mmCIF file of C-alpha atoms in Angstrom:
data_model
loop_
_atom_site.group_PDB
_atom_site.id
_atom_site.type_symbol
_atom_site.label_atom_id
_atom_site.label_comp_id
_atom_site.label_asym_id
_atom_site.label_seq_id
_atom_site.Cartn_x
_atom_site.Cartn_y
_atom_site.Cartn_z
ATOM 1 C CA UNK A 1 -69.161 5.162 37.383
ATOM 2 C CA UNK A 2 -67.498 8.565 37.524
ATOM 3 C CA UNK A 3 -66.644 8.294 41.205
ATOM 4 C CA UNK A 4 -64.909 4.965 40.640
ATOM 5 C CA UNK A 5 -62.970 6.013 37.490
ATOM 6 C CA UNK A 6 -59.793 6.704 39.475
ATOM 7 C CA UNK A 7 -59.880 3.189 40.963
ATOM 8 C CA UNK A 8 -60.379 1.591 37.546
ATOM 9 C CA UNK A 9 -57.460 3.555 36.116
ATOM 10 C CA UNK A 10 -55.248 2.402 38.984
ATOM 11 C CA UNK A 11 -56.186 -1.252 38.384
ATOM 12 C CA UNK A 12 -55.628 -0.893 34.618
ATOM 13 C CA UNK A 13 -52.260 0.759 35.208
ATOM 14 C CA UNK A 14 -51.276 -2.097 37.536
ATOM 15 C CA UNK A 15 -52.090 -4.755 34.903
ATOM 16 C CA UNK A 16 -50.116 -2.836 32.264
ATOM 17 C CA UNK A 17 -47.177 -2.608 34.639
ATOM 18 C CA UNK A 18 -47.244 -6.354 35.367
ATOM 19 C CA UNK A 19 -47.594 -7.256 31.654
ATOM 20 C CA UNK A 20 -44.688 -5.036 30.672
ATOM 21 C CA UNK A 21 -42.474 -6.362 33.448
ATOM 22 C CA UNK A 22 -43.118 -10.034 32.631
ATOM 23 C CA UNK A 23 -43.268 -10.033 28.829
ATOM 24 C CA UNK A 24 -41.858 -6.731 27.559
ATOM 25 C CA UNK A 25 -38.172 -7.666 27.619
ATOM 26 C CA UNK A 26 -38.737 -11.109 26.091
ATOM 27 C CA UNK A 27 -40.861 -9.789 23.213
ATOM 28 C CA UNK A 28 -38.399 -6.997 22.473
ATOM 29 C CA UNK A 29 -35.370 -9.347 22.483
ATOM 30 C CA UNK A 30 -37.043 -11.887 20.188
ATOM 31 C CA UNK A 31 -38.151 -9.282 17.700
ATOM 32 C CA UNK A 32 -34.652 -7.737 17.554
ATOM 33 C CA UNK A 33 -32.824 -11.071 17.155
ATOM 34 C CA UNK A 34 -35.087 -12.178 14.302
ATOM 35 C CA UNK A 35 -34.411 -8.987 12.395
ATOM 36 C CA UNK A 36 -38.081 -7.934 12.256
ATOM 37 C CA UNK A 37 -39.359 -4.458 13.173
ATOM 38 C CA UNK A 38 -40.995 -4.211 16.600
ATOM 39 C CA UNK A 39 -43.615 -1.504 16.964
ATOM 40 C CA UNK A 40 -44.761 -0.342 20.398
ATOM 41 C CA UNK A 41 -45.891 2.743 22.208
ATOM 42 C CA UNK A 42 -42.772 2.547 24.379
ATOM 43 C CA UNK A 43 -39.498 4.232 23.403
ATOM 44 C CA UNK A 44 -36.259 2.426 24.301
ATOM 45 C CA UNK A 45 -33.760 4.921 25.754
ATOM 46 C CA UNK A 46 -30.769 2.567 25.388
ATOM 47 C CA UNK A 47 -29.003 0.535 22.689
ATOM 48 C CA UNK A 48 -29.121 -3.221 23.054
ATOM 49 C CA UNK A 49 -25.817 -3.400 21.153
ATOM 50 C CA UNK A 50 -24.099 -1.563 24.025
ATOM 51 C CA UNK A 51 -24.698 -3.581 27.209
ATOM 52 C CA UNK A 52 -22.464 -1.258 29.239
ATOM 53 C CA UNK A 53 -25.290 1.275 29.241
ATOM 54 C CA UNK A 54 -27.732 -1.181 30.801
ATOM 55 C CA UNK A 55 -28.375 -1.213 34.529
ATOM 56 C CA UNK A 56 -30.816 -2.883 36.828
ATOM 57 C CA UNK A 57 -32.755 0.355 37.042
ATOM 58 C CA UNK A 58 -33.319 0.709 33.299
ATOM 59 C CA UNK A 59 -36.662 2.301 32.605
ATOM 60 C CA UNK A 60 -38.972 2.657 29.653
ATOM 61 C CA UNK A 61 -40.779 5.903 28.903
ATOM 62 C CA UNK A 62 -44.253 5.769 27.453
ATOM 63 C CA UNK A 63 -45.671 8.283 24.981
ATOM 64 C CA UNK A 64 -47.334 10.027 27.942
ATOM 65 C CA UNK A 65 -43.970 10.402 29.782
ATOM 66 C CA UNK A 66 -45.033 7.969 32.491
ATOM 67 C CA UNK A 67 -42.192 5.912 33.917
ATOM 68 C CA UNK A 68 -42.509 2.127 33.839
ATOM 69 C CA UNK A 69 -39.638 0.159 35.414
ATOM 70 C CA UNK A 70 -38.891 -3.172 33.803
ATOM 71 C CA UNK A 71 -35.620 -4.009 35.612
ATOM 72 C CA UNK A 72 -33.852 -6.500 33.229
ATOM 73 C CA UNK A 73 -30.790 -8.140 34.740
ATOM 74 C CA UNK A 74 -27.336 -7.340 33.319
ATOM 75 C CA UNK A 75 -26.619 -11.055 32.854
ATOM 76 C CA UNK A 76 -29.657 -11.431 30.584
ATOM 77 C CA UNK A 77 -28.769 -8.407 28.452
ATOM 78 C CA UNK A 78 -25.152 -9.562 28.106
ATOM 79 C CA UNK A 79 -26.368 -12.969 26.923
ATOM 80 C CA UNK A 80 -28.705 -11.345 24.392
ATOM 81 C CA UNK A 81 -25.869 -9.170 23.067
ATOM 82 C CA UNK A 82 -23.510 -12.127 22.639
ATOM 83 C CA UNK A 83 -26.215 -14.137 20.880
ATOM 84 C CA UNK A 84 -26.910 -11.266 18.482
ATOM 85 C CA UNK A 85 -23.207 -10.866 17.695
ATOM 86 C CA UNK A 86 -22.851 -14.609 17.033
ATOM 87 C CA UNK A 87 -25.933 -14.559 14.827
ATOM 88 C CA UNK A 88 -24.518 -11.668 12.805
ATOM 89 C CA UNK A 89 -21.142 -13.454 12.469
ATOM 90 C CA UNK A 90 -22.759 -16.620 11.093
ATOM 91 C CA UNK A 91 -25.155 -14.614 8.928
ATOM 92 C CA UNK A 92 -22.302 -12.731 7.268
ATOM 93 C CA UNK A 93 -20.629 -16.004 6.349
ATOM 94 C CA UNK A 94 -23.780 -17.799 5.281
ATOM 95 C CA UNK A 95 -24.825 -14.880 3.093
ATOM 96 C CA UNK A 96 -21.285 -14.358 1.809
ATOM 97 C CA UNK A 97 -21.008 -14.782 -1.929
ATOM 98 C CA UNK A 98 -18.878 -17.869 -2.259
ATOM 99 C CA UNK A 99 -17.289 -18.664 -5.618
ATOM 100 C CA UNK A 100 -18.033 -21.622 -7.832
ATOM 101 C CA UNK A 101 -15.301 -24.201 -8.202
ATOM 102 C CA UNK A 102 -14.376 -27.213 -10.304
ATOM 103 C CA UNK A 103 -16.865 -29.219 -8.241
ATOM 104 C CA UNK A 104 -19.759 -27.079 -9.474
ATOM 105 C CA UNK A 105 -18.761 -27.199 -13.136
ATOM 106 C CA UNK A 106 -17.767 -30.659 -14.321
ATOM 107 C CA UNK A 107 -18.489 -30.497 -18.056
ATOM 108 C CA UNK A 108 -15.479 -31.353 -20.235
ATOM 109 C CA UNK A 109 -15.004 -29.367 -23.429
ATOM 110 C CA UNK A 110 -12.582 -31.245 -25.688
ATOM 111 C CA UNK A 111 -13.134 -28.991 -28.723
ATOM 112 C CA UNK A 112 -12.266 -25.820 -26.841
ATOM 113 C CA UNK A 113 -9.342 -27.501 -25.084
ATOM 114 C CA UNK A 114 -7.985 -28.644 -28.459
ATOM 115 C CA UNK A 115 -8.331 -25.164 -29.977
ATOM 116 C CA UNK A 116 -6.533 -23.593 -27.022
ATOM 117 C CA UNK A 117 -3.840 -26.286 -27.112
ATOM 118 C CA UNK A 118 -3.273 -25.684 -30.853
ATOM 119 C CA UNK A 119 -3.232 -21.886 -30.354
ATOM 120 C CA UNK A 120 -0.398 -22.240 -27.858
ATOM 121 C CA UNK A 121 1.570 -23.859 -30.691
ATOM 122 C CA UNK A 122 0.432 -21.539 -33.464
ATOM 123 C CA UNK A 123 0.764 -18.125 -31.786
ATOM 124 C CA UNK A 124 4.494 -18.269 -30.871
ATOM 125 C CA UNK A 125 5.305 -19.987 -34.175
ATOM 126 C CA UNK A 126 3.505 -17.217 -36.099
ATOM 127 C CA UNK A 127 5.276 -14.502 -34.098
ATOM 128 C CA UNK A 128 8.649 -16.082 -34.837
ATOM 129 C CA UNK A 129 7.849 -16.533 -38.534
ATOM 130 C CA UNK A 130 6.002 -13.324 -39.475
ATOM 131 C CA UNK A 131 7.179 -10.746 -36.943
ATOM 132 C CA UNK A 132 10.629 -11.745 -35.724
ATOM 133 C CA UNK A 133 11.597 -13.278 -39.095
ATOM 134 C CA UNK A 134 13.575 -15.916 -37.236
ATOM 135 C CA UNK A 135 15.221 -18.395 -39.662
ATOM 136 C CA UNK A 136 14.785 -21.153 -37.081
ATOM 137 C CA UNK A 137 10.994 -20.920 -37.537
ATOM 138 C CA UNK A 138 11.146 -21.600 -41.321
ATOM 139 C CA UNK A 139 10.654 -25.326 -40.944
ATOM 140 C CA UNK A 140 9.954 -27.609 -43.903
ATOM 141 C CA UNK A 141 8.569 -31.098 -44.278
ATOM 142 C CA UNK A 142 12.140 -32.322 -44.778
ATOM 143 C CA UNK A 143 13.102 -30.917 -41.368
ATOM 144 C CA UNK A 144 10.024 -32.411 -39.783
ATOM 145 C CA UNK A 145 10.583 -35.949 -41.092
ATOM 146 C CA UNK A 146 14.265 -35.850 -40.134
ATOM 147 C CA UNK A 147 13.296 -34.858 -36.587
ATOM 148 C CA UNK A 148 11.128 -37.952 -36.263
ATOM 149 C CA UNK A 149 14.239 -40.148 -36.194
ATOM 150 C CA UNK A 150 15.418 -41.205 -32.759
ATOM 151 C CA UNK A 151 19.020 -40.330 -33.680
ATOM 152 C CA UNK A 152 18.039 -36.691 -34.338
ATOM 153 C CA UNK A 153 17.545 -35.909 -30.653
ATOM 154 C CA UNK A 154 20.316 -33.869 -29.004
ATOM 155 C CA UNK A 155 21.107 -32.004 -25.795
ATOM 156 C CA UNK A 156 21.035 -28.238 -26.291
ATOM 157 C CA UNK A 157 23.023 -25.596 -24.402
ATOM 158 C CA UNK A 158 20.463 -22.805 -24.234
ATOM 159 C CA UNK A 159 20.466 -20.251 -21.451
ATOM 160 C CA UNK A 160 19.285 -21.236 -17.993
ATOM 161 C CA UNK A 161 16.294 -18.895 -18.200
ATOM 162 C CA UNK A 162 15.215 -20.453 -21.500
ATOM 163 C CA UNK A 163 15.492 -24.081 -20.424
ATOM 164 C CA UNK A 164 14.437 -23.849 -16.784
ATOM 165 C CA UNK A 165 11.865 -21.012 -16.860
ATOM 166 C CA UNK A 166 10.542 -20.403 -20.380
ATOM 167 C CA UNK A 167 9.990 -24.071 -21.258
ATOM 168 C CA UNK A 168 8.119 -25.007 -18.050
ATOM 169 C CA UNK A 169 6.014 -21.865 -18.325
ATOM 170 C CA UNK A 170 5.125 -22.703 -21.927
ATOM 171 C CA UNK A 171 4.331 -26.261 -20.870
ATOM 172 C CA UNK A 172 1.862 -25.134 -18.204
ATOM 173 C CA UNK A 173 -0.236 -23.553 -20.964
ATOM 174 C CA UNK A 174 -0.512 -26.969 -22.641
ATOM 175 C CA UNK A 175 -1.456 -28.474 -19.305
ATOM 176 C CA UNK A 176 -4.059 -25.904 -18.273
ATOM 177 C CA UNK A 177 -5.670 -25.757 -21.701
ATOM 178 C CA UNK A 178 -7.078 -29.182 -20.770
ATOM 179 C CA UNK A 179 -7.032 -28.936 -16.968
ATOM 180 C CA UNK A 180 -9.152 -25.774 -16.949
ATOM 181 C CA UNK A 181 -11.631 -27.548 -19.210
ATOM 182 C CA UNK A 182 -12.175 -30.120 -16.431
ATOM 183 C CA UNK A 183 -9.903 -32.875 -17.697
ATOM 184 C CA UNK A 184 -8.026 -35.008 -15.189
ATOM 185 C CA UNK A 185 -4.409 -34.575 -14.136
ATOM 186 C CA UNK A 186 -3.274 -37.564 -16.221
ATOM 187 C CA UNK A 187 -5.156 -36.409 -19.329
ATOM 188 C CA UNK A 188 -3.689 -32.923 -18.998
ATOM 189 C CA UNK A 189 -0.213 -34.409 -18.547
ATOM 190 C CA UNK A 190 -0.544 -36.371 -21.788
ATOM 191 C CA UNK A 191 -1.596 -33.171 -23.569
ATOM 192 C CA UNK A 192 1.522 -31.446 -22.204
ATOM 193 C CA UNK A 193 3.842 -34.194 -23.448
ATOM 194 C CA UNK A 194 2.155 -34.185 -26.876
ATOM 195 C CA UNK A 195 2.435 -30.402 -27.149
ATOM 196 C CA UNK A 196 6.112 -30.451 -26.242
ATOM 197 C CA UNK A 197 6.858 -33.272 -28.704
ATOM 198 C CA UNK A 198 5.126 -31.526 -31.598
ATOM 199 C CA UNK A 199 6.931 -28.265 -30.884
ATOM 200 C CA UNK A 200 10.314 -30.000 -30.764
ATOM 201 C CA UNK A 201 9.739 -31.865 -34.022
ATOM 202 C CA UNK A 202 7.649 -29.396 -36.050
ATOM 203 C CA UNK A 203 8.132 -25.994 -34.406
ATOM 204 C CA UNK A 204 11.743 -25.202 -35.313
ATOM 205 C CA UNK A 205 14.423 -26.229 -37.800
ATOM 206 C CA UNK A 206 16.841 -27.038 -34.982
ATOM 207 C CA UNK A 207 17.096 -30.697 -33.926
ATOM 208 C CA UNK A 208 14.743 -31.735 -31.125
ATOM 209 C CA UNK A 209 16.213 -31.383 -27.657
ATOM 210 C CA UNK A 210 16.030 -34.007 -24.943
ATOM 211 C CA UNK A 211 16.300 -31.537 -22.072
ATOM 212 C CA UNK A 212 13.701 -29.256 -23.678
ATOM 213 C CA UNK A 213 11.028 -31.944 -23.885
ATOM 214 C CA UNK A 214 11.777 -32.974 -20.287
ATOM 215 C CA UNK A 215 11.598 -29.410 -18.964
ATOM 216 C CA UNK A 216 8.472 -28.567 -20.962
ATOM 217 C CA UNK A 217 6.634 -31.803 -20.155
ATOM 218 C CA UNK A 218 7.662 -32.428 -16.557
ATOM 219 C CA UNK A 219 8.134 -28.792 -15.565
ATOM 220 C CA UNK A 220 4.958 -27.743 -17.366
ATOM 221 C CA UNK A 221 2.923 -30.439 -15.618
ATOM 222 C CA UNK A 222 4.200 -29.504 -12.158
ATOM 223 C CA UNK A 223 3.855 -25.764 -12.720
ATOM 224 C CA UNK A 224 0.487 -26.263 -14.398
ATOM 225 C CA UNK A 225 -1.007 -28.189 -11.497
ATOM 226 C CA UNK A 226 0.411 -25.654 -9.058
ATOM 227 C CA UNK A 227 -1.169 -22.708 -10.878
ATOM 228 C CA UNK A 228 -4.401 -24.671 -11.328
ATOM 229 C CA UNK A 229 -4.761 -25.327 -7.598
ATOM 230 C CA UNK A 230 -3.533 -21.897 -6.532
ATOM 231 C CA UNK A 231 -5.982 -20.075 -8.816
ATOM 232 C CA UNK A 232 -8.887 -22.117 -7.430
ATOM 233 C CA UNK A 233 -7.585 -21.476 -3.917
ATOM 234 C CA UNK A 234 -7.841 -17.725 -4.589
ATOM 235 C CA UNK A 235 -11.309 -18.061 -6.119
ATOM 236 C CA UNK A 236 -12.523 -20.111 -3.147
ATOM 237 C CA UNK A 237 -12.109 -17.204 -0.725
ATOM 238 C CA UNK A 238 -15.416 -15.633 0.389
ATOM 239 C CA UNK A 239 -16.272 -12.324 -1.280
ATOM 240 C CA UNK A 240 -18.829 -10.061 0.363
ATOM 241 C CA UNK A 241 -18.771 -7.425 -2.399
ATOM 242 C CA UNK A 242 -18.540 -7.411 -6.186
ATOM 243 C CA UNK A 243 -15.308 -5.432 -6.012
ATOM 244 C CA UNK A 244 -13.640 -8.050 -3.822
ATOM 245 C CA UNK A 245 -14.798 -10.777 -6.189
ATOM 246 C CA UNK A 246 -13.380 -9.049 -9.289
ATOM 247 C CA UNK A 247 -10.019 -8.536 -7.572
ATOM 248 C CA UNK A 248 -9.838 -12.260 -6.863
ATOM 249 C CA UNK A 249 -10.773 -13.043 -10.475
ATOM 250 C CA UNK A 250 -7.964 -10.804 -11.783
ATOM 251 C CA UNK A 251 -5.400 -12.311 -9.401
ATOM 252 C CA UNK A 252 -6.470 -15.852 -10.310
ATOM 253 C CA UNK A 253 -6.200 -15.030 -14.022
ATOM 254 C CA UNK A 254 -2.662 -13.703 -13.570
ATOM 255 C CA UNK A 255 -1.770 -16.964 -11.851
ATOM 256 C CA UNK A 256 -3.551 -19.184 -14.395
ATOM 257 C CA UNK A 257 -4.424 -17.312 -17.617
ATOM 258 C CA UNK A 258 -6.074 -20.330 -19.237
ATOM 259 C CA UNK A 259 -8.517 -20.787 -16.375
ATOM 260 C CA UNK A 260 -9.353 -17.071 -16.395
ATOM 261 C CA UNK A 261 -9.966 -17.183 -20.139
ATOM 262 C CA UNK A 262 -12.316 -20.147 -19.826
ATOM 263 C CA UNK A 263 -14.189 -18.486 -16.970
ATOM 264 C CA UNK A 264 -14.784 -15.518 -19.262
ATOM 265 C CA UNK A 265 -15.940 -17.782 -22.108
ATOM 266 C CA UNK A 266 -18.288 -19.679 -19.774
ATOM 267 C CA UNK A 267 -19.724 -16.491 -18.299
ATOM 268 C CA UNK A 268 -18.489 -17.510 -14.834
ATOM 269 C CA UNK A 269 -16.253 -14.467 -14.344
ATOM 270 C CA UNK A 270 -17.410 -12.647 -11.234
ATOM 271 C CA UNK A 271 -20.314 -15.022 -10.618
ATOM 272 C CA UNK A 272 -20.756 -16.715 -7.267
ATOM 273 C CA UNK A 273 -22.661 -19.660 -5.870
ATOM 274 C CA UNK A 274 -23.907 -19.606 -2.289
ATOM 275 C CA UNK A 275 -23.029 -22.675 -0.294
ATOM 276 C CA UNK A 276 -19.788 -23.545 -2.074
ATOM 277 C CA UNK A 277 -17.175 -25.108 0.186
ATOM 278 C CA UNK A 278 -14.388 -22.737 1.189
ATOM 279 C CA UNK A 279 -10.945 -24.036 0.254
ATOM 280 C CA UNK A 280 -9.025 -24.215 3.535
ATOM 281 C CA UNK A 281 -5.879 -25.879 2.203
ATOM 282 C CA UNK A 282 -2.520 -24.334 3.047
ATOM 283 C CA UNK A 283 -0.253 -22.877 0.369
ATOM 284 C CA UNK A 284 3.465 -23.537 0.786
ATOM 285 C CA UNK A 285 6.098 -21.711 -1.261
ATOM 286 C CA UNK A 286 9.832 -22.368 -1.266
ATOM 287 C CA UNK A 287 12.415 -20.337 -3.183
ATOM 288 C CA UNK A 288 16.015 -21.372 -3.663
ATOM 289 C CA UNK A 289 18.812 -19.083 -4.900
ATOM 290 C CA UNK A 290 22.387 -19.913 -5.823
ATOM 291 C CA UNK A 291 25.391 -19.177 -8.033
ATOM 292 C CA UNK A 292 27.322 -21.610 -10.185
ATOM 293 C CA UNK A 293 30.452 -21.367 -12.345
ATOM 294 C CA UNK A 294 30.936 -23.467 -15.444
ATOM 295 C CA UNK A 295 32.805 -23.546 -18.739
ATOM 296 C CA UNK A 296 32.191 -26.144 -21.436
ATOM 297 C CA UNK A 297 35.610 -25.634 -23.098
ATOM 298 C CA UNK A 298 38.032 -24.657 -20.334
ATOM 299 C CA UNK A 299 38.591 -27.017 -17.455
ATOM 300 C CA UNK A 300 39.772 -24.383 -14.984
ATOM 301 C CA UNK A 301 36.284 -23.372 -13.881
ATOM 302 C CA UNK A 302 37.495 -21.568 -10.751
ATOM 303 C CA UNK A 303 39.230 -18.792 -12.684
ATOM 304 C CA UNK A 304 37.794 -18.852 -16.200
ATOM 305 C CA UNK A 305 34.336 -20.323 -15.917
ATOM 306 C CA UNK A 306 31.149 -18.374 -16.620
ATOM 307 C CA UNK A 307 29.083 -17.132 -13.694
ATOM 308 C CA UNK A 308 25.345 -17.784 -13.758
ATOM 309 C CA UNK A 309 22.658 -17.646 -11.133
ATOM 310 C CA UNK A 310 20.348 -20.541 -10.452
ATOM 311 C CA UNK A 311 16.824 -20.192 -9.163
ATOM 312 C CA UNK A 312 14.225 -22.717 -8.183
ATOM 313 C CA UNK A 313 10.630 -22.035 -7.114
ATOM 314 C CA UNK A 314 8.578 -24.697 -5.386
#
């Protein structure tokens, strides 16, 4: 047996060489792509993530420093590299923490919506009454009943910023107090009209204004739905880290404070749900600027009229 030991070693070495050449590359590629750890007595002297280092004469060194040529083709290694990069790309997006949306939380909460809707009335009225001491806020039942008459409605001449910006912005709080509690667009619109009507009749001693209720109801509904959709558009972006997620939550709350408040109350702030559909809708913004001159008393508006700027945001 001793005199034939060299022959046996040569035969064994030949079988090892053939096995490594035929199956070594395939086993190594499969184990790397699946993300599992591959353990072998061979040390790989190249990185599979850098195919430029691979040549047809690539060799594997064993633990005994013997050289075993495996000769993988460059085309095969390039294909393996591309497949691994594609797998990582899809894996990052599948494992991305996607936010929950209105689709994942459909429960309506009328009690909370009503409390928030009433608070939007009560907070500014209390500030005007107790802090600012504004005489307009000292309304009585006599004022309220007189405002219920159809003849009491007038057209006010408040500043542009008050009528065209403050009223719509106040109206969107009425709207989103219900919209963010999963009520429909029509239901939220009715809540906006009701909130505007109650404020005009019971919020101030001044007569109710026709243009105020239009701007608060119509403008609040449009602005409310815009902020509702835009905040969910921000929250529907994929977030790979907790920091990214919290930044999106803060931005969405600045856009739609009512929705952010309800997410905090529901415990949904910062939480994510894997598999949620990414919102791919486009956001279009249009801004219009202009200057106008007017004077309610003088008819020579070109020389004596007041100058004001007009702004519109779509």
